[in-house]
């Protein structure tokens, strides 16, 4: 049974508590969960806009989706706002539970229609997962409906199978917002975005009390939550970008969970009494994005040379550790339908031969952009050293989340290290980011598309991807996926998977029920804590 507390401290007292230096922190209270993390990439809390990894845990706890999944039960889709649903030949019908938003307004099917319409009409990168399977500003009104207050209906396009659509609706960007509250805050036809960037209007187990960028996020229990108030009266996410400081805070009991530690600091907790390490498989990758719209990266031979010019195993052993393992195919090796890895191990002589064949025997200069965040900064330095061995002089430009993400979306880079996820835990879900680019033209301005950002034109791969997404025969879809992986390797990708990505989280033994999520949609309503 979920516990519940109505005790609150004043805003002034809270501000004082949060401003105390870490060394002065006492053991965290039993009814508060304190998470040490990096908030550098939290740019917007609008669920139809914010896609960054750390944003998702905030959205997961302040909003609900129709459906959800976790690492339990084989990643099976489970109910959330929808109590049940039926799949037929043309669409899916959802039946909503009785639930209310934090405002007290009832959650209705009209709110679901409003939220998904808002997602598509705002037309930002958050909409990519639905836009890429045919839900567009031109089609959305005809594809979703609310037959009554508790019934929501979505039609399937020719580019999506039921399983894939359900997983897309389980994502943070498909969160259901309180349409009445959001409409009250619309300004200059912005769909309420200016207000919702820094406020919440959801039905989740927590509500946003405070967000100070690169400092703190404070969530308070939603006493009206439809599944009962959470045990944690308060969740505090503290910006702790310095790994050693965060490790010491965790050891002292100043924080309960740390999810932005360096690999060496994570490993100090191996078999350490009082702590556990949750190594979350994301299905995504750390990627080297190459701007194929710029010379010499437009040349496939140059891209192949770079693929042979990176010491993947060395980086995995010395930097990544629990954060990842080498893999150059955009489907994890243990997913059904995955092909073997190509021989893109560190072979500097082979890389130099390819550069000479491409007409760059004397090498060239490039700039590598990366978010100043673990483990990407150290990866960038290692890549810089590896590529120097083959004659490519790389300078590194670090920046905060907003700077680097903006450069990526604007195609303003030579090399860049982003990370991907998988929209569902299958080969189809993991490869989608790497093979989707319906229109490579600059004027298409499809910044929500991962491949478009690298200006890599892949019409054949995109066509095969569309076929696989609409193929309901499992055997035929698996064969298409194998062909796509082979074609991806053969084309010397401008979006080079380097390492399958894991999220290591160190958790105090005082915390129970904290389970990391593949998409960082970690729910905290069932988390409890003990005194010791």
XYZ file of C-alpha atoms in Angstrom:
532
model
C 0.000 0.000 0.000
C 1.310 3.413 -0.909
C 2.176 5.786 1.883
C 1.179 9.386 1.897
C 2.271 12.526 3.708
C 0.827 16.002 3.766
C 3.806 17.641 5.473
C 5.368 20.480 3.510
C 8.117 22.920 4.251
C 7.877 26.529 3.271
C 9.347 27.842 0.047
C 11.871 29.875 2.040
C 12.966 26.858 4.064
C 13.206 24.772 0.930
C 15.356 27.365 -0.791
C 17.651 27.455 2.232
C 17.929 23.663 2.297
C 18.807 23.473 -1.386
C 21.399 26.219 -1.145
C 23.433 24.512 1.582
C 26.840 23.299 0.410
C 26.939 19.527 -0.236
C 29.292 18.941 2.691
C 26.619 20.228 5.091
C 23.914 17.824 3.909
C 22.529 15.390 6.449
C 21.325 11.881 5.660
C 18.379 12.256 3.325
C 14.903 12.030 4.932
C 13.020 8.765 4.584
C 10.154 10.430 2.660
C 12.384 12.257 0.157
C 14.331 10.823 -2.769
C 17.428 12.794 -3.791
C 18.973 12.015 -7.166
C 22.404 13.250 -8.219
C 22.392 13.727 -11.972
C 23.319 16.066 -14.809
C 20.661 18.611 -15.724
C 22.778 20.154 -18.497
C 20.506 18.807 -21.234
C 17.181 19.671 -19.602
C 16.125 22.424 -21.978
C 12.314 22.292 -21.853
C 9.753 20.473 -19.713
C 7.090 20.654 -22.407
C 6.390 16.941 -23.047
C 5.693 17.606 -26.713
C 9.081 19.318 -27.046
C 11.614 17.955 -24.552
C 13.360 14.816 -25.797
C 16.610 14.843 -23.843
C 17.394 11.797 -21.704
C 17.324 13.488 -18.297
C 14.143 15.348 -19.225
C 12.345 12.048 -19.641
C 12.531 11.060 -15.972
C 10.886 14.362 -15.044
C 8.147 13.873 -17.644
C 7.650 10.227 -16.631
C 6.650 11.323 -13.138
C 4.601 14.416 -13.896
C 2.587 12.976 -16.805
C 0.963 9.714 -17.869
C 0.761 8.109 -21.292
C -1.939 5.805 -22.614
C 0.369 2.827 -22.142
C 3.751 2.080 -20.604
C 6.443 -0.576 -20.412
C 9.405 -1.384 -18.193
C 12.180 -3.926 -17.988
C 9.808 -6.252 -16.182
C 7.674 -8.806 -18.020
C 9.895 -8.785 -21.086
C 9.232 -5.100 -21.899
C 5.571 -5.894 -22.497
C 3.170 -2.999 -23.100
C 1.000 -2.457 -20.026
C -1.895 -0.138 -19.157
C -1.429 3.362 -17.825
C -4.201 5.858 -18.599
C -5.763 3.249 -20.852
C -7.230 0.374 -18.849
C -7.617 -1.732 -21.975
C -7.470 -1.573 -25.754
C -8.470 -3.553 -28.819
C -6.501 -3.878 -32.043
C -8.371 -4.431 -35.295
C -7.346 -4.419 -38.956
C -7.271 -0.638 -39.239
C -6.543 0.821 -35.812
C -6.493 0.656 -32.029
C -9.303 1.649 -29.667
C -8.348 2.618 -26.100
C -10.648 2.692 -23.073
C -9.551 5.210 -20.445
C -9.628 4.714 -16.681
C -11.125 7.274 -14.316
C -8.278 9.664 -13.597
C -7.753 13.332 -12.887
C -5.044 15.826 -13.673
C -3.211 17.597 -10.856
C -5.560 20.541 -11.499
C -8.542 18.360 -10.581
C -9.829 18.243 -14.163
C -10.856 14.775 -15.376
C -8.675 13.035 -17.953
C -10.764 12.550 -21.088
C -10.268 11.200 -24.579
C -10.456 14.806 -25.786
C -7.267 15.490 -23.802
C -5.554 12.619 -25.607
C -6.651 13.998 -28.984
C -5.477 17.465 -27.967
C -2.079 16.182 -26.782
C -1.262 14.129 -29.883
C -2.568 16.848 -32.183
C -0.450 19.377 -30.304
C 2.606 17.109 -30.668
C 2.184 16.886 -34.430
C 1.156 20.498 -35.056
C 4.058 21.936 -33.045
C 6.145 19.928 -35.519
C 9.321 19.776 -33.453
C 11.835 16.968 -33.156
C 9.668 15.347 -30.477
C 7.126 14.474 -33.170
C 9.572 12.430 -35.250
C 8.489 8.980 -34.007
C 4.915 9.547 -35.157
C 5.642 11.725 -38.186
C 7.967 9.066 -39.588
C 5.083 6.598 -39.798
C 2.560 8.919 -41.420
C 1.060 11.020 -38.592
C 1.593 14.501 -40.006
C -0.021 17.946 -39.703
C -1.974 17.108 -42.865
C -3.247 13.706 -41.688
C -3.526 13.830 -37.903
C -7.116 15.129 -37.741
C -8.325 12.170 -39.791
C -6.349 9.554 -37.874
C -7.316 10.204 -34.240
C -10.712 10.703 -32.615
C -12.646 10.614 -29.329
C -15.924 8.716 -29.847
C -16.833 9.526 -26.236
C -15.209 10.895 -23.083
C -13.507 7.620 -22.188
C -12.773 6.200 -25.644
C -9.832 7.174 -27.836
C -9.288 5.817 -31.328
C -6.173 5.959 -33.515
C -6.098 4.661 -37.076
C -2.996 2.889 -38.341
C -1.201 4.101 -41.434
C 0.367 1.796 -44.009
C 3.753 2.495 -42.383
C 3.161 1.125 -38.907
C 2.267 -2.192 -37.286
C 0.237 -2.360 -34.043
C 3.199 -3.299 -31.827
C 5.241 -0.402 -33.161
C 2.405 2.081 -32.693
C 1.845 1.011 -29.078
C 5.517 1.532 -28.244
C 5.466 4.956 -29.896
C 2.485 5.886 -27.717
C 4.426 4.736 -24.632
C 7.086 7.414 -25.182
C 7.451 10.583 -23.155
C 6.487 12.780 -26.103
C 3.058 11.084 -26.164
C 2.305 12.281 -22.612
C -1.267 13.456 -22.085
C -1.577 17.096 -21.045
C -4.471 18.884 -19.360
C -5.979 20.607 -22.394
C -8.044 23.061 -20.360
C -5.012 24.317 -18.410
C -2.738 24.462 -21.452
C -5.316 26.412 -23.487
C -5.430 29.012 -20.731
C -1.749 29.678 -21.293
C -1.598 29.907 -25.080
C 0.228 33.032 -26.236
C 0.633 34.084 -29.862
C -0.553 30.699 -31.138
C 2.326 28.887 -29.378
C 0.157 25.956 -28.209
C 0.994 26.987 -24.643
C 4.656 26.128 -25.199
C 6.168 29.172 -23.467
C 4.285 28.322 -20.271
C 4.633 24.549 -20.468
C 8.409 24.734 -20.885
C 8.689 25.584 -17.171
C 5.413 24.235 -15.740
C 3.580 20.922 -15.708
C -0.031 20.081 -16.533
C -0.192 16.335 -16.161
C -1.879 13.513 -14.277
C 1.314 11.862 -13.018
C 2.241 10.968 -9.426
C 4.254 14.177 -8.946
C 3.939 17.854 -9.824
C 6.723 20.297 -10.578
C 7.412 22.656 -7.704
C 10.665 24.180 -8.953
C 13.151 23.954 -11.799
C 16.322 26.009 -11.809
C 18.363 25.137 -14.931
C 21.676 23.441 -14.172
C 20.838 23.462 -10.480
C 17.801 21.601 -9.196
C 14.438 20.062 -10.075
C 11.946 19.656 -7.251
C 8.895 17.412 -7.606
C 6.184 17.113 -4.944
C 3.722 14.279 -4.498
C 0.411 14.657 -6.313
C -2.095 13.891 -3.572
C -4.836 13.491 -6.208
C -2.971 10.817 -8.159
C -5.422 8.243 -9.491
C -3.320 5.296 -8.280
C -2.743 6.687 -4.791
C -0.225 9.269 -3.587
C 3.395 8.101 -3.858
C 5.439 7.142 -0.814
C 7.998 9.846 -1.552
C 6.655 13.213 -0.443
C 9.312 14.933 -2.469
C 11.836 14.097 -5.215
C 14.880 16.337 -5.606
C 17.080 16.061 -8.682
C 20.358 17.829 -7.976
C 22.716 18.931 -10.730
C 25.906 17.041 -9.885
C 28.058 17.103 -13.028
C 31.340 16.473 -11.197
C 31.489 12.714 -10.861
C 33.865 12.550 -7.910
C 31.751 15.013 -5.941
C 28.597 13.032 -6.729
C 30.295 9.806 -5.669
C 31.261 11.313 -2.321
C 27.727 12.662 -1.843
C 26.326 9.182 -2.440
C 28.802 7.592 -0.032
C 27.943 10.159 2.660
C 24.194 9.711 2.178
C 23.641 13.239 0.819
C 22.003 11.698 -2.256
C 20.219 8.364 -2.731
C 20.767 7.704 -6.433
C 23.562 8.747 -8.833
C 23.089 8.393 -12.581
C 25.839 10.585 -14.081
C 29.014 9.075 -12.636
C 32.089 8.309 -14.712
C 32.802 4.660 -15.376
C 35.644 4.500 -12.793
C 33.411 6.050 -10.132
C 30.590 3.618 -10.936
C 32.987 0.704 -10.597
C 34.057 1.807 -7.104
C 30.595 0.676 -5.967
C 31.005 -2.858 -7.328
C 30.277 -5.253 -4.449
C 30.364 -2.297 -2.051
C 28.206 -2.817 0.990
C 25.171 -0.540 1.056
C 24.906 0.033 -2.703
C 23.795 -1.663 -5.917
C 24.464 -0.912 -9.578
C 21.603 -1.076 -12.080
C 23.059 -1.339 -15.597
C 20.139 -0.396 -17.833
C 20.133 -1.628 -21.424
C 18.793 1.212 -23.595
C 18.816 -0.379 -27.049
C 20.523 2.826 -28.203
C 24.035 3.884 -29.127
C 26.813 6.390 -28.756
C 27.259 7.594 -32.316
C 29.832 9.496 -34.331
C 27.773 11.745 -36.594
C 29.628 12.939 -39.693
C 28.260 15.808 -41.731
C 27.936 14.267 -45.202
C 27.007 17.699 -46.530
C 30.604 18.830 -46.067
C 33.813 17.809 -47.772
C 35.561 15.503 -47.234
C 32.929 13.661 -45.162
C 30.651 13.397 -48.198
C 33.101 10.788 -49.534
C 32.199 7.219 -48.414
C 35.888 6.245 -48.489
C 36.682 8.946 -45.940
C 33.848 7.791 -43.711
C 35.098 4.212 -43.963
C 38.613 5.374 -43.089
C 37.253 7.035 -39.961
C 35.401 3.817 -39.087
C 38.746 1.973 -39.234
C 40.472 4.825 -37.393
C 38.754 4.521 -33.996
C 40.047 2.307 -31.206
C 36.644 1.010 -30.090
C 37.913 -1.679 -27.747
C 40.425 0.631 -26.150
C 37.747 3.263 -25.502
C 35.393 0.617 -24.124
C 38.050 -0.745 -21.779
C 39.470 2.538 -20.496
C 36.537 4.976 -20.679
C 33.115 3.418 -21.150
C 33.221 0.405 -18.874
C 29.588 -0.086 -17.765
C 28.376 2.629 -20.161
C 28.771 0.630 -23.350
C 30.298 -2.074 -25.506
C 31.669 -1.852 -29.073
C 29.081 -2.379 -31.781
C 28.957 -0.836 -35.296
C 25.628 -2.301 -36.395
C 22.561 -0.291 -35.287
C 20.867 -3.364 -33.792
C 22.160 -4.749 -30.459
C 23.867 -8.077 -30.948
C 21.395 -9.943 -28.702
C 18.260 -8.671 -30.491
C 16.543 -11.103 -32.838
C 17.585 -10.437 -36.428
C 20.934 -8.782 -35.599
C 23.801 -9.409 -38.027
C 27.478 -9.845 -37.182
C 29.641 -6.787 -36.663
C 31.776 -5.602 -39.610
C 35.562 -5.669 -39.230
C 35.787 -2.014 -38.220
C 38.343 -2.566 -35.496
C 41.198 -0.082 -35.095
C 43.312 -0.593 -38.246
C 45.271 2.631 -38.864
C 47.174 1.295 -41.876
C 43.946 0.321 -43.607
C 42.473 3.726 -42.705
C 45.438 5.588 -44.202
C 45.138 3.529 -47.409
C 41.479 4.522 -47.717
C 42.303 8.198 -47.168
C 44.948 8.035 -49.878
C 42.490 6.333 -52.237
C 40.023 9.136 -51.536
C 42.675 11.756 -52.384
C 43.547 12.795 -48.826
C 46.920 11.150 -48.263
C 48.071 14.229 -46.352
C 45.037 14.229 -44.096
C 42.841 17.210 -43.171
C 41.374 19.111 -40.220
C 37.991 18.597 -38.571
C 36.159 19.884 -35.508
C 34.394 17.470 -33.154
C 31.529 18.869 -31.079
C 30.307 17.215 -27.912
C 28.200 17.945 -24.878
C 30.437 18.418 -21.841
C 29.045 15.362 -20.089
C 30.173 11.916 -18.971
C 31.281 9.845 -20.845
C 31.232 11.804 -24.104
C 34.024 14.262 -23.293
C 36.500 11.462 -22.638
C 35.271 9.622 -25.739
C 35.938 12.751 -27.812
C 39.511 12.981 -26.515
C 40.137 9.315 -27.315
C 38.700 9.674 -30.823
C 40.873 12.745 -31.348
C 43.958 10.684 -30.466
C 42.962 7.729 -32.668
C 42.223 9.842 -35.724
C 45.519 11.688 -35.299
C 47.211 8.337 -36.003
C 45.671 8.249 -39.477
C 46.409 11.890 -40.347
C 43.137 13.571 -39.371
C 43.690 16.547 -37.063
C 40.645 16.932 -34.818
C 39.930 19.887 -32.559
C 37.324 19.420 -29.850
C 34.590 21.916 -29.076
C 32.667 21.282 -25.862
C 29.350 22.937 -25.059
C 26.203 22.683 -23.021
C 23.176 20.734 -24.155
C 21.399 23.616 -25.851
C 24.494 24.659 -27.846
C 25.445 21.214 -29.115
C 21.892 20.035 -29.811
C 21.230 23.268 -31.748
C 24.376 22.706 -33.824
C 23.309 19.139 -34.553
C 19.812 20.146 -35.645
C 21.200 22.959 -37.822
C 23.788 20.717 -39.545
C 26.421 23.055 -38.107
C 29.215 20.575 -37.377
C 31.881 18.351 -38.916
C 31.810 15.567 -36.335
C 29.488 15.296 -33.320
C 28.852 12.675 -30.627
C 25.110 12.218 -29.975
C 23.368 9.281 -28.376
C 20.310 7.388 -29.561
C 17.627 5.249 -28.015
C 15.270 2.625 -29.404
C 11.557 3.355 -29.685
C 10.878 -0.291 -28.901
C 13.132 -3.116 -27.656
C 13.426 -4.878 -31.013
C 15.616 -4.696 -34.107
C 12.963 -2.533 -35.782
C 12.961 -0.151 -32.840
C 16.722 0.225 -32.591
C 17.542 0.637 -36.293
C 14.849 3.219 -37.018
C 16.944 6.266 -36.062
C 19.687 5.179 -38.466
C 17.678 4.473 -41.638
C 14.995 7.160 -41.692
C 15.423 10.188 -43.945
C 12.476 10.739 -46.299
C 13.707 14.114 -47.605
C 17.361 15.123 -47.284
C 16.885 18.614 -48.724
C 17.992 21.485 -46.501
C 14.652 23.210 -47.036
C 12.862 20.142 -45.627
C 14.182 21.335 -42.245
C 13.552 17.900 -40.773
C 15.671 18.499 -37.672
C 13.741 15.878 -35.724
C 15.265 13.243 -37.997
C 18.584 11.865 -36.783
C 19.951 11.012 -40.257
C 18.802 14.304 -41.812
C 20.996 16.178 -39.319
C 24.032 14.506 -40.909
C 22.806 15.325 -44.455
C 23.122 11.654 -45.390
C 20.837 10.891 -48.327
C 19.641 7.267 -48.150
C 16.550 6.789 -50.371
C 16.993 3.005 -50.720
C 17.405 2.450 -46.994
C 14.489 4.752 -46.223
C 12.241 2.858 -48.667
C 13.185 -0.478 -47.121
C 12.617 0.970 -43.660
C 9.088 2.029 -44.699
C 8.401 -1.461 -45.997
C 9.637 -3.078 -42.760
C 7.562 -0.738 -40.596
C 4.389 -1.729 -42.424
C 5.150 -5.451 -42.738
C 2.953 -7.553 -40.416
C 4.532 -10.901 -41.297
C 7.232 -11.443 -38.651
C 9.520 -13.611 -40.795
C 9.412 -11.242 -43.760
C 10.039 -8.230 -41.471
C 13.097 -9.930 -39.929
C 14.507 -10.628 -43.389
C 14.024 -6.976 -44.354
C 15.797 -5.923 -41.172
C 18.795 -8.128 -41.956
C 18.971 -6.656 -45.465
C 18.781 -3.129 -44.041
C 21.719 -3.776 -41.709
C 23.837 -5.144 -44.565
C 22.952 -2.158 -46.773
C 23.671 0.246 -43.925
C 27.213 -1.127 -43.528
C 27.802 -1.203 -47.294
C 26.959 2.491 -47.653
C 29.636 3.559 -45.110
C 27.264 5.382 -42.776
C 27.521 9.054 -41.894
C 25.846 8.110 -38.596
C 28.363 5.600 -37.290
C 27.261 3.462 -34.326
C 30.289 3.082 -32.065
C 29.029 1.613 -28.799
C 25.816 0.009 -27.668
C 24.716 2.288 -24.838
C 23.944 1.345 -21.239
C 22.936 3.619 -18.349
C 24.650 2.599 -15.100
C 22.828 3.835 -11.998
C 24.202 3.489 -8.473
C 21.503 3.152 -5.812
C 21.672 3.284 -2.027
C 20.390 0.186 -0.262
C 17.969 2.474 1.581
C 16.038 2.846 -1.693
C 13.606 0.127 -2.775
C 11.661 -0.152 -6.017
C 13.873 2.124 -8.159
C 14.138 0.483 -11.581
C 15.972 2.244 -14.400
C 14.026 2.457 -17.653
C 15.425 1.923 -21.184
C 14.105 5.355 -22.226
C 14.821 6.985 -18.842
C 11.067 6.980 -18.147
C 11.795 5.799 -14.615
C 8.645 5.968 -12.503
C 9.113 6.834 -8.854
C 5.607 6.384 -7.438
C 6.400 2.930 -6.058
C 9.806 3.873 -4.642
C 10.185 3.566 -0.859
C 13.057 4.210 1.541
C 14.143 2.791 4.865
C 15.964 4.577 7.662
C 19.017 2.319 7.404
